[in-house]
Structures are given as C-alpha cells and as structure tokens.
Coordinates of C-alpha atoms and ligand atoms in Angstrom, one line a residue:
M1 CA 36.1 -5.6 116.0
D2 CA 32.6 -7.0 117.6
P3 CA 33.3 -10.7 118.5
S4 CA 29.4 -11.3 118.6
R5 CA 29.2 -10.6 114.7
P6 CA 29.5 -13.9 112.5
L7 CA 32.7 -13.6 110.4
R8 CA 31.9 -13.4 106.8
R9 CA 34.0 -15.1 104.5
R10 CA 36.1 -12.8 102.4
V11 CA 35.7 -13.7 98.9
A12 CA 38.5 -12.7 96.4
V13 CA 36.7 -11.5 93.2
R14 CA 38.4 -12.4 90.2
T15 CA 38.1 -11.0 86.7
V16 CA 38.1 -12.7 83.3
D17 CA 37.3 -12.0 79.8
A18 CA 34.9 -14.9 79.2
L19 CA 33.6 -17.5 81.7
V20 CA 32.1 -20.5 80.0
V21 CA 29.7 -22.4 82.0
G22 CA 29.7 -26.0 81.2
G23 CA 32.4 -27.9 79.6
G24 CA 30.6 -30.3 77.0
P25 CA 31.2 -30.1 73.5
A26 CA 29.6 -26.7 73.1
G27 CA 31.7 -25.1 75.8
A28 CA 34.8 -26.8 75.2
V29 CA 34.5 -25.6 71.6
C30 CA 33.6 -22.3 72.3
A31 CA 36.4 -21.9 75.0
R32 CA 39.1 -23.0 72.7
E33 CA 38.1 -20.5 69.9
L34 CA 38.3 -17.6 72.7
V35 CA 41.7 -18.8 74.0
C36 CA 43.0 -18.8 70.4
A37 CA 42.1 -15.3 69.9
G38 CA 43.9 -14.5 73.3
L39 CA 41.1 -14.1 75.6
D40 CA 41.4 -14.9 79.3
V41 CA 38.9 -17.7 79.7
I42 CA 37.5 -19.8 82.7
V43 CA 35.4 -23.2 82.1
A44 CA 33.4 -23.7 85.1
D45 CA 31.7 -27.2 85.2
Q46 CA 30.0 -28.7 88.2
A47 CA 31.2 -32.1 87.1
R48 CA 34.9 -33.6 87.5
F49 CA 36.0 -34.8 84.1
P50 CA 36.0 -37.6 82.9
R51 CA 32.4 -37.3 83.4
D52 CA 29.8 -39.2 81.6
K53 CA 26.7 -37.9 79.7
P54 CA 23.5 -39.6 78.9
C55 CA 23.9 -40.1 74.9
G56 CA 24.2 -42.4 72.1
G57 CA 27.7 -40.9 71.3
W58 CA 26.8 -41.0 67.6
V59 CA 29.0 -38.5 66.0
T60 CA 28.7 -37.5 62.1
P61 CA 31.8 -37.0 60.2
Q62 CA 31.2 -33.2 59.7
V63 CA 32.0 -32.6 63.4
F64 CA 35.5 -34.2 63.1
S65 CA 36.0 -31.6 60.1
T66 CA 34.9 -28.7 61.8
L67 CA 37.0 -29.6 64.8
G68 CA 39.8 -30.1 62.7
L69 CA 40.4 -33.6 63.9
D70 CA 41.4 -36.7 62.3
P71 CA 39.3 -39.6 63.2
E72 CA 42.3 -42.0 62.8
A73 CA 44.5 -39.8 65.3
Y74 CA 41.5 -39.6 67.9
A75 CA 41.1 -43.4 67.5
R76 CA 44.7 -44.1 68.7
D77 CA 43.9 -43.2 72.2
H78 CA 40.0 -43.6 72.5
V79 CA 37.1 -45.9 71.3
L80 CA 36.0 -44.8 68.0
Q81 CA 33.6 -47.1 66.2
P82 CA 33.2 -46.3 62.5
I83 CA 29.5 -46.8 61.1
H84 CA 29.3 -48.6 57.8
A85 CA 25.8 -49.8 57.9
L86 CA 22.2 -49.4 60.0
V87 CA 19.0 -51.1 60.7
T88 CA 15.9 -49.5 60.8
G89 CA 12.5 -50.5 61.5
R90 CA 9.4 -50.2 63.6
L91 CA 9.6 -51.0 67.2
G92 CA 8.2 -54.9 67.3
G93 CA 8.8 -55.4 63.3
R94 CA 11.5 -56.4 61.3
G95 CA 14.7 -54.4 60.7
L96 CA 15.9 -53.0 57.2
L97 CA 19.7 -53.2 56.6
T98 CA 21.3 -50.2 54.7
R99 CA 24.9 -50.5 54.0
Y100 CA 27.3 -47.8 52.9
E101 CA 30.9 -48.4 51.2
R102 CA 32.6 -46.0 53.8
P103 CA 32.2 -44.9 57.3
V104 CA 29.1 -42.6 57.4
S105 CA 29.4 -41.8 61.2
Y106 CA 31.3 -42.7 64.2
G107 CA 30.3 -44.0 67.6
V108 CA 32.4 -42.4 70.6
R109 CA 32.3 -42.8 74.3
R110 CA 31.0 -39.2 75.5
S111 CA 33.2 -39.8 78.8
E112 CA 36.2 -39.9 76.6
F113 CA 35.1 -37.6 73.9
D114 CA 34.1 -34.5 76.2
H115 CA 37.3 -34.9 78.4
F116 CA 39.5 -34.8 75.1
L117 CA 37.8 -31.6 73.8
L118 CA 37.8 -29.8 77.2
R119 CA 41.7 -30.6 77.4
R120 CA 42.1 -29.4 74.1
S121 CA 40.3 -26.2 74.5
G122 CA 43.6 -24.8 76.4
A123 CA 41.5 -22.8 78.8
R124 CA 41.6 -23.0 82.9
V125 CA 39.1 -25.4 84.0
H126 CA 37.4 -25.2 87.2
E127 CA 36.1 -28.8 87.9
G128 CA 33.4 -29.5 90.4
Y129 CA 32.3 -25.9 90.4
R130 CA 28.8 -25.3 90.3
V131 CA 27.3 -22.0 89.1
R132 CA 24.2 -21.1 91.3
E133 CA 23.9 -17.4 90.9
L134 CA 24.7 -14.8 88.3
R135 CA 24.2 -11.1 88.7
R136 CA 24.5 -8.0 86.3
A137 CA 26.4 -5.4 87.6
G138 CA 27.3 -2.6 84.9
D139 CA 29.2 -4.4 81.9
L140 CA 30.0 -7.2 84.0
W141 CA 28.4 -10.7 85.1
I142 CA 29.0 -11.6 88.8
V143 CA 29.1 -15.2 89.3
N144 CA 28.5 -17.0 92.6
G145 CA 29.6 -13.7 94.0
E146 CA 33.2 -14.4 93.2
L147 CA 33.9 -14.4 89.5
R148 CA 33.5 -11.4 87.3
A149 CA 33.2 -11.8 83.5
A150 CA 32.6 -9.4 80.7
L151 CA 31.3 -12.4 78.9
V152 CA 29.4 -15.1 80.0
V153 CA 28.7 -18.4 77.7
G154 CA 25.8 -20.4 78.5
A155 CA 27.0 -23.8 77.7
G156 CA 25.4 -25.9 80.9
G157 CA 23.3 -28.1 78.6
H158 CA 19.5 -28.4 79.1
Y159 CA 19.8 -27.3 82.8
C160 CA 21.9 -24.5 82.2
P161 CA 22.0 -21.7 84.9
V162 CA 22.7 -18.7 82.3
A163 CA 19.9 -19.9 80.2
R164 CA 17.6 -20.0 83.1
A165 CA 18.7 -16.6 84.2
L166 CA 17.8 -15.2 81.0
G167 CA 14.4 -16.7 81.3
E168 CA 13.7 -20.0 79.6
G169 CA 10.7 -19.0 77.4
T170 CA 7.6 -21.0 77.3
G171 CA 7.7 -23.6 74.6
P172 CA 6.6 -27.5 73.8
E173 CA 7.8 -30.1 76.2
P174 CA 11.4 -31.3 75.5
V175 CA 12.3 -34.7 74.3
V176 CA 13.1 -37.1 77.3
A177 CA 15.3 -40.2 76.7
Q178 CA 17.0 -42.7 78.8
E179 CA 20.3 -44.4 77.9
V180 CA 22.9 -46.8 79.3
E181 CA 26.3 -47.7 77.9
F182 CA 28.5 -50.6 79.4
P183 CA 31.2 -52.8 78.6
L184 CA 30.5 -56.4 77.4
D185 CA 32.7 -59.0 78.6
A186 CA 33.7 -61.8 75.8
P187 CA 30.9 -64.4 76.9
T188 CA 28.3 -61.6 77.0
A189 CA 29.3 -60.0 73.6
E190 CA 28.9 -63.4 71.8
R191 CA 25.1 -63.2 73.0
C192 CA 24.9 -59.8 71.7
R193 CA 23.5 -59.9 68.0
V194 CA 23.7 -55.9 67.4
E195 CA 27.1 -55.7 65.7
P196 CA 29.7 -53.4 66.3
G197 CA 29.2 -50.4 64.2
V198 CA 25.8 -51.3 62.8
P199 CA 23.4 -49.3 65.0
E200 CA 20.0 -50.4 65.2
L201 CA 17.2 -47.7 65.2
Y202 CA 13.5 -48.6 65.9
F203 CA 10.3 -46.4 65.8
C204 CA 7.8 -46.6 68.6
R205 CA 4.4 -48.0 67.2
D206 CA 2.5 -44.8 68.9
R207 CA 4.7 -42.7 66.6
K208 CA 6.3 -40.4 69.3
G209 CA 10.0 -41.3 69.3
Y210 CA 12.6 -44.2 68.6
G211 CA 14.9 -46.5 70.4
W212 CA 18.4 -47.7 69.6
A213 CA 20.9 -50.2 70.2
F214 CA 24.4 -49.3 69.5
R215 CA 27.7 -51.4 69.6
K216 CA 30.9 -49.6 70.0
D217 CA 33.9 -51.9 70.1
A218 CA 33.3 -53.6 73.3
F219 CA 30.8 -51.2 74.5
L220 CA 26.7 -51.5 74.1
N221 CA 24.7 -48.4 74.3
V222 CA 20.9 -48.7 74.5
G223 CA 18.5 -45.8 74.8
L224 CA 15.1 -44.5 74.0
G225 CA 14.0 -40.9 73.3
R226 CA 10.5 -39.5 72.9
Q227 CA 8.6 -36.2 72.5
D228 CA 6.0 -37.3 75.0
A229 CA 7.4 -37.4 78.7
R230 CA 4.3 -39.5 79.8
G231 CA 5.2 -43.1 80.5
L232 CA 8.5 -43.0 79.4
G233 CA 9.7 -45.9 81.7
H234 CA 7.2 -48.1 80.2
H235 CA 8.2 -47.4 76.7
V236 CA 11.7 -48.1 77.7
R237 CA 10.9 -51.2 79.4
E238 CA 8.8 -52.4 76.5
F239 CA 11.7 -51.7 73.9
V240 CA 14.4 -53.4 76.4
A241 CA 12.3 -56.6 76.8
W242 CA 11.8 -56.8 73.2
L243 CA 15.4 -56.5 72.3
E244 CA 16.0 -59.1 74.8
A245 CA 13.6 -61.4 73.7
G246 CA 15.1 -61.4 70.0
G247 CA 18.3 -62.0 71.2
R248 CA 19.6 -58.7 69.9
I249 CA 21.1 -57.9 73.4
P250 CA 22.0 -59.9 76.3
P251 CA 19.6 -60.0 79.0
G252 CA 20.1 -58.2 82.6
L253 CA 20.8 -54.6 81.1
P254 CA 22.1 -52.2 84.0
R255 CA 19.9 -49.2 85.1
L256 CA 19.2 -46.7 82.3
R257 CA 19.8 -42.8 83.1
G258 CA 17.5 -40.0 81.9
H259 CA 18.1 -36.7 80.5
A260 CA 16.0 -34.1 78.4
Y261 CA 16.6 -31.6 75.8
H262 CA 14.9 -29.1 73.3
L263 CA 14.8 -29.7 69.3
Y264 CA 15.6 -26.3 67.7
P265 CA 12.4 -25.5 65.9
S266 CA 10.2 -25.7 68.9
A267 CA 12.7 -24.3 71.5
R268 CA 12.1 -20.7 72.9
R269 CA 15.7 -20.2 74.5
A270 CA 17.5 -17.0 74.0
L271 CA 20.7 -17.0 72.1
V272 CA 22.2 -13.7 72.9
A273 CA 21.7 -11.2 75.8
D274 CA 23.8 -8.3 76.9
G275 CA 27.4 -9.8 77.7
A276 CA 25.8 -13.5 77.0
V277 CA 25.9 -16.0 74.5
I278 CA 24.0 -19.3 74.9
V279 CA 25.2 -22.4 72.9
G280 CA 24.5 -26.1 72.6
D281 CA 21.6 -27.6 74.4
A282 CA 21.3 -24.5 76.6
A283 CA 20.0 -22.8 73.8
G284 CA 17.9 -25.9 72.7
L285 CA 19.7 -26.5 69.2
A286 CA 19.4 -30.2 68.5
Y287 CA 18.2 -31.4 65.0
A288 CA 14.4 -31.9 65.1
E289 CA 14.5 -34.9 62.6
S290 CA 17.3 -37.0 64.5
G291 CA 17.8 -35.6 68.0
E292 CA 21.5 -35.3 66.9
G293 CA 22.7 -32.6 69.3
I294 CA 26.7 -33.1 69.1
R295 CA 27.0 -31.4 65.9
P296 CA 24.8 -28.2 66.8
A297 CA 26.6 -27.9 70.0
V298 CA 29.9 -27.7 68.5
E299 CA 28.8 -25.6 65.6
S300 CA 27.0 -22.9 67.8
G301 CA 30.2 -23.1 70.3
L302 CA 32.2 -22.2 67.3
L303 CA 30.0 -19.3 66.0
A304 CA 29.3 -17.8 69.3
A305 CA 33.0 -17.6 69.9
R306 CA 33.7 -16.0 66.5
A307 CA 31.0 -13.4 67.2
A308 CA 32.5 -12.7 70.6
V309 CA 35.9 -12.2 69.1
A310 CA 34.5 -10.1 66.3
A311 CA 32.7 -7.9 69.1
G312 CA 36.2 -6.8 70.1
G313 CA 35.6 -6.9 73.9
R314 CA 32.4 -4.8 73.8
F315 CA 29.5 -7.6 74.3
G316 CA 26.4 -5.6 74.1
R317 CA 23.5 -7.6 72.7
E318 CA 23.7 -5.7 69.2
R319 CA 27.3 -6.5 69.2
L320 CA 26.6 -10.1 69.6
A321 CA 23.7 -10.5 67.5
P322 CA 25.8 -11.9 64.6
Y323 CA 25.8 -15.3 66.5
R324 CA 22.2 -15.3 66.4
D325 CA 22.1 -14.6 62.7
A326 CA 24.6 -17.4 62.1
V327 CA 22.7 -20.0 63.9
E328 CA 19.6 -19.1 62.0
A329 CA 21.5 -19.2 58.7
R330 CA 22.5 -22.8 59.6
L331 CA 19.2 -23.9 61.1
G332 CA 16.5 -21.8 59.8
K333 CA 14.5 -19.1 61.7
R334 CA 12.6 -20.5 64.7
G335 CA 8.7 -20.2 64.3
R336 CA 8.8 -20.5 60.3
P337 CA 6.8 -23.2 58.3
R338 CA 9.3 -25.8 57.3
R339 CA 9.7 -28.0 54.4
V340 CA 10.9 -31.0 56.5
P341 CA 9.3 -32.4 59.7
A342 CA 9.4 -30.7 62.7
G343 CA 10.5 -33.2 65.4
L344 CA 10.7 -37.0 66.4
E345 CA 7.2 -37.3 66.5
T346 CA 6.5 -36.1 63.0
V347 CA 9.2 -38.3 61.7
A348 CA 8.0 -41.5 63.3
N349 CA 4.6 -40.6 61.9
L350 CA 5.9 -40.6 58.3
L351 CA 7.7 -43.8 59.1
A352 CA 4.9 -45.6 60.6
G353 CA 3.6 -46.4 57.2
P354 CA 4.9 -48.6 54.2
L355 CA 7.7 -46.0 53.9
L356 CA 9.8 -47.4 56.4
S357 CA 10.2 -50.7 54.4
S358 CA 11.4 -48.9 51.3
P359 CA 15.1 -49.4 50.7
W360 CA 15.2 -46.3 48.6
F361 CA 13.1 -44.0 51.2
T362 CA 15.2 -45.3 54.2
R363 CA 18.6 -44.6 52.5
R364 CA 17.9 -41.4 50.9
V365 CA 15.3 -39.6 53.3
V366 CA 15.4 -41.2 56.8
L367 CA 19.5 -41.6 56.6
D368 CA 21.2 -39.5 54.2
R369 CA 18.8 -36.5 54.6
W370 CA 17.5 -36.6 58.3
F371 CA 20.3 -38.5 60.3
L372 CA 23.3 -38.0 58.5
R373 CA 22.6 -34.6 57.0
T374 CA 25.0 -35.4 54.1
S375 CA 23.5 -32.5 52.2
Q376 CA 24.7 -29.6 54.9
P377 CA 28.6 -29.5 54.7
A378 CA 30.6 -29.2 57.8
L379 CA 31.0 -25.7 59.2
A380 CA 34.3 -24.5 58.0
Ligands
LIG1 C1 19.9 -40.0 75.8 C2 20.2 -39.2 75.1 C3 21.2 -39.6 73.8 C4 21.5 -38.7 72.8 N1 22.1 -39.1 71.7 C5 22.9 -38.5 70.9 C6 23.7 -39.0 69.8 O1 23.8 -40.3 69.7 N2 24.6 -37.9 69.1 C7 24.2 -36.5 69.4 O2 24.8 -35.9 68.4 N3 23.4 -36.1 70.2 C8 22.9 -36.8 71.1 N4 22.2 -36.4 72.2 C9 22.3 -35.1 72.4 C10 23.5 -34.5 73.1 O3 24.0 -35.5 74.0 C11 23.5 -33.1 73.5 O4 23.0 -32.4 72.2 C12 25.1 -32.6 73.7 O5 25.3 -33.3 74.6 C13 24.9 -31.3 74.1 O6 26.2 -30.8 74.2 P1 26.3 -29.2 75.2 O7 27.8 -29.2 75.3 O8 25.6 -28.5 75.0 O9 25.8 -29.9 76.7 P2 26.2 -31.0 77.8 O10 27.0 -31.9 76.9 O11 25.1 -31.4 78.5 O12 27.2 -30.3 78.8 C14 26.8 -29.4 79.6 C15 27.8 -29.3 80.9 O13 27.5 -28.2 81.5 C16 27.4 -28.6 83.1 N5 26.7 -27.9 84.0 C17 25.3 -28.0 84.1 N6 24.9 -27.3 84.8 C18 26.0 -26.4 85.5 C19 26.1 -25.6 86.6 N7 25.0 -25.3 87.2 N8 27.4 -25.2 86.7 C20 28.4 -25.6 86.1 N9 28.3 -26.5 85.1 C21 27.0 -27.1 84.9 C22 27.4 -30.3 83.0 O14 28.0 -30.8 84.0 C23 27.7 -30.7 81.6 O15 29.0 -31.0 81.8 C24 21.6 -37.4 73.1 C25 20.8 -36.7 74.2 C26 20.2 -37.7 75.2 C27 19.5 -37.1 76.4

C-alpha cells in the first residue's frame, strides 16, 4: 500500500426495501404502513426526537380517525386540548365567538405528537442523520453513498432533499409563517385572556394571511402566516403588539421561529418518480383555505404506502402512479379551476368584508367548510 495516498473511509453499503427521508407525520405514517406490510424500512431524520416543528398544532378529528387513534387514549400521556369554540375576526377588530356542542378539533404539541407517531411506526429510525445526496443506480437509490433503497419516500417537509433531487418545479411563493409555543406559569396564565381550547384567528387587514393565538392546557401558541414573504416580521410584530395591548396574551412573548410550505393547488412538486414517492409538505399538499398540513401529510403518507405495497416490489413510476391518482381524488387536480378559494389570500379577501361578522357565514363556511372540512370524511 502506498503510504502517501490518503486513506478513504470504507463505507458498508446497506440495502433496504424503503428509505423514508423525514420522520414527521407524513414519513412516520408511511413507514408504519410499509412495516406492517412486511417491508424492511429505515426512517432517516436529521433531527433527534422529540424535536419541535413550527406549527399551531391544530389537528382535526379526521386525523385521529385515519390514524386509528383514540384521542382519550392519546391524552393520557400527552397534551391534547379539545376545541369547543373559536374566535374569528379581522386584525384590529372585534372577534366573533362560535361555539360547538362537542370537540371539533384538538390541539397537540408537535414535539410530543410527532415523537409518538414515529415510535409507533415500528420502523428503524436513524436520528441525527442528514440526507445530503441521492443518486440513481439501476433500480436503486443510493443515499449519502452508504444506503441503498428500492423505494425512497420523500417526507422531509418543505426543504426535502428528495423533492429537490427530483426538481422542485417553479411555482408561486410558498406560505411563510412564524410561530412560538411556550409554557405559561400560573401568574402569567392569569394574565392571558385567550382561553384554553378556544383558538383565536385574526385575518390581516391587507388580506394576505392570518394570525392565531391558541392555548393548549398550560401552553400558549402564537403565530402568523402569509402568502407574501415581504414584511413578514413587521406583520408579526404588529399582530403580537395588538394582542398584548388588548390583554389577549401576556407581554414579553419569546422569539418566534419561521418556516415555509406550499399550498396544494399552487405547488408544482412531483408526487411520483421512478423508485420514489413524495408525501406531505415535501409534495406541497397543505389545504389552500386554512393552511392545515397535518391531515394531508398523514393521508398522503398512508396513500403512498398503500400504492407502494400494491406495486409488489417493482417501483417504476407507472406502478406508483396510483398514489398520484389517489391524492388527486382527494385534493383535486392541480391547475384546474376550483369552486372554493385557492389560498389564504383569497380567503382573507372574502373575509375582509362584512361576511366575517356574519355568524352564519363564519360557522358554516369559514369554520365548518374551510377550517374543519367537516364535509370530507376521514380517509379510511
Ligand atoms: C407556523 C406554522 C403553523 C402551522 N400550523 C398548522 C396547524 O395548526 N395544523 C396543521 O395541520 N398544519 C399546520 N402547519 C403545517 C404543518 O406543520 C405541516 O404541513 C406538517 O408538519 C407537514 O408534515 P410533514 O411530515 O410533511 O413534514 P415535517 O413535519 O416538516 O417533517 C419533515 C421532517 O424531515 C426532516 N428532514 C428535513 N430535511 C432532511 C434531510 N435532509 N435529511 C433528513 N431529514 C430531513 C425534518 O427534520 C423533519 O423532521 C403549520 C405550518 C407552519 C409553518
């Protein structure tokens, strides 16, 4: 051996049936279904769990049904805040209270919820493992030069390396948002007028998004999302100052963290490729009207896994195409004219007028139809 030549690290290449990149709700649910079907699955996530994810943590009941998860059982060991009422209004204006007789949604802490789903998946998890490079070799993907997989599931959220490797496509700007969640001690909780289980949603006056304040048990979550990245910080500061001045939240909010994601109708991300399916935020699947992304993440993870299992070990693009068809059957075809508004901005536009002070419109259209999607049953 020539001692002057640098030693190259000898990497043991490992082959699995499926590598799921990203252990959020989309990846965890997909992995669980693949494991149940007998596939050898690894979930790789750059984070170590429990990890936080900027999010309101609002979960609709259909998610629990699809997961086959009893909310009461989950609540035994985790924060689960039932939602019985909501306040809606325009930023700077008065809020309208809409009450329901039973819980219409729940609040979770993403650090807990995502950890729970990932453990429940039964897959082997490589935490703190960042996927940097994907290469196609014959019928396999080679990841970081050391993992080989017949199927790669792109579940890495908005910045998913699999979605990037397949080409992101050009499209409108994503929704940008900032959020913070923190525990309230007893004296601070006394000075918080946002009630547990009664989220407050306020639409921006310039009609490009909305902010929220949401109390889950002893935790307060505050954030704001917009379809226009310009001046996001300014809008967030204005919103927080307004909430504080009105005594809705206690002063001295911790620093908010930002994130981005695409809404389904305007996203241009691929759903399938040879040996690959893209799920959740990586595919840009969030609902246009509300920005809800956990339900489409869970549903797409399940649908992708079902299509992969049905493909019987041969994962060519055509054999995975039923996944794309199933997503389109639930969310509609991209690029088609829609009967409902196409994004947060359009919703905020509609709501800027007198409609938002109409109790009927707020309950039946804004909440039941757009935010709770009561007319769309859970994915079985
Ligand atoms: C501020 C904000 C508030 C929101 N509020 C709500 C809400 O209240 N309700 C709701 O339903 N939706 C909400 N959403 C949307 C929701 O958070 C997302 O749609 C949802 O998290 C998507 O899940 P996912 O599994 O696709 O991706 P994620 O939850 O983002 O998970 C992706 C995972 O991939 C990992 N990853 C990324 N890159 C790599 C890499 N290179 N290598 C390895 N791992 C990687 C990450 O560490 C992460 O764990 C909100 C979004 C934002 C930004």
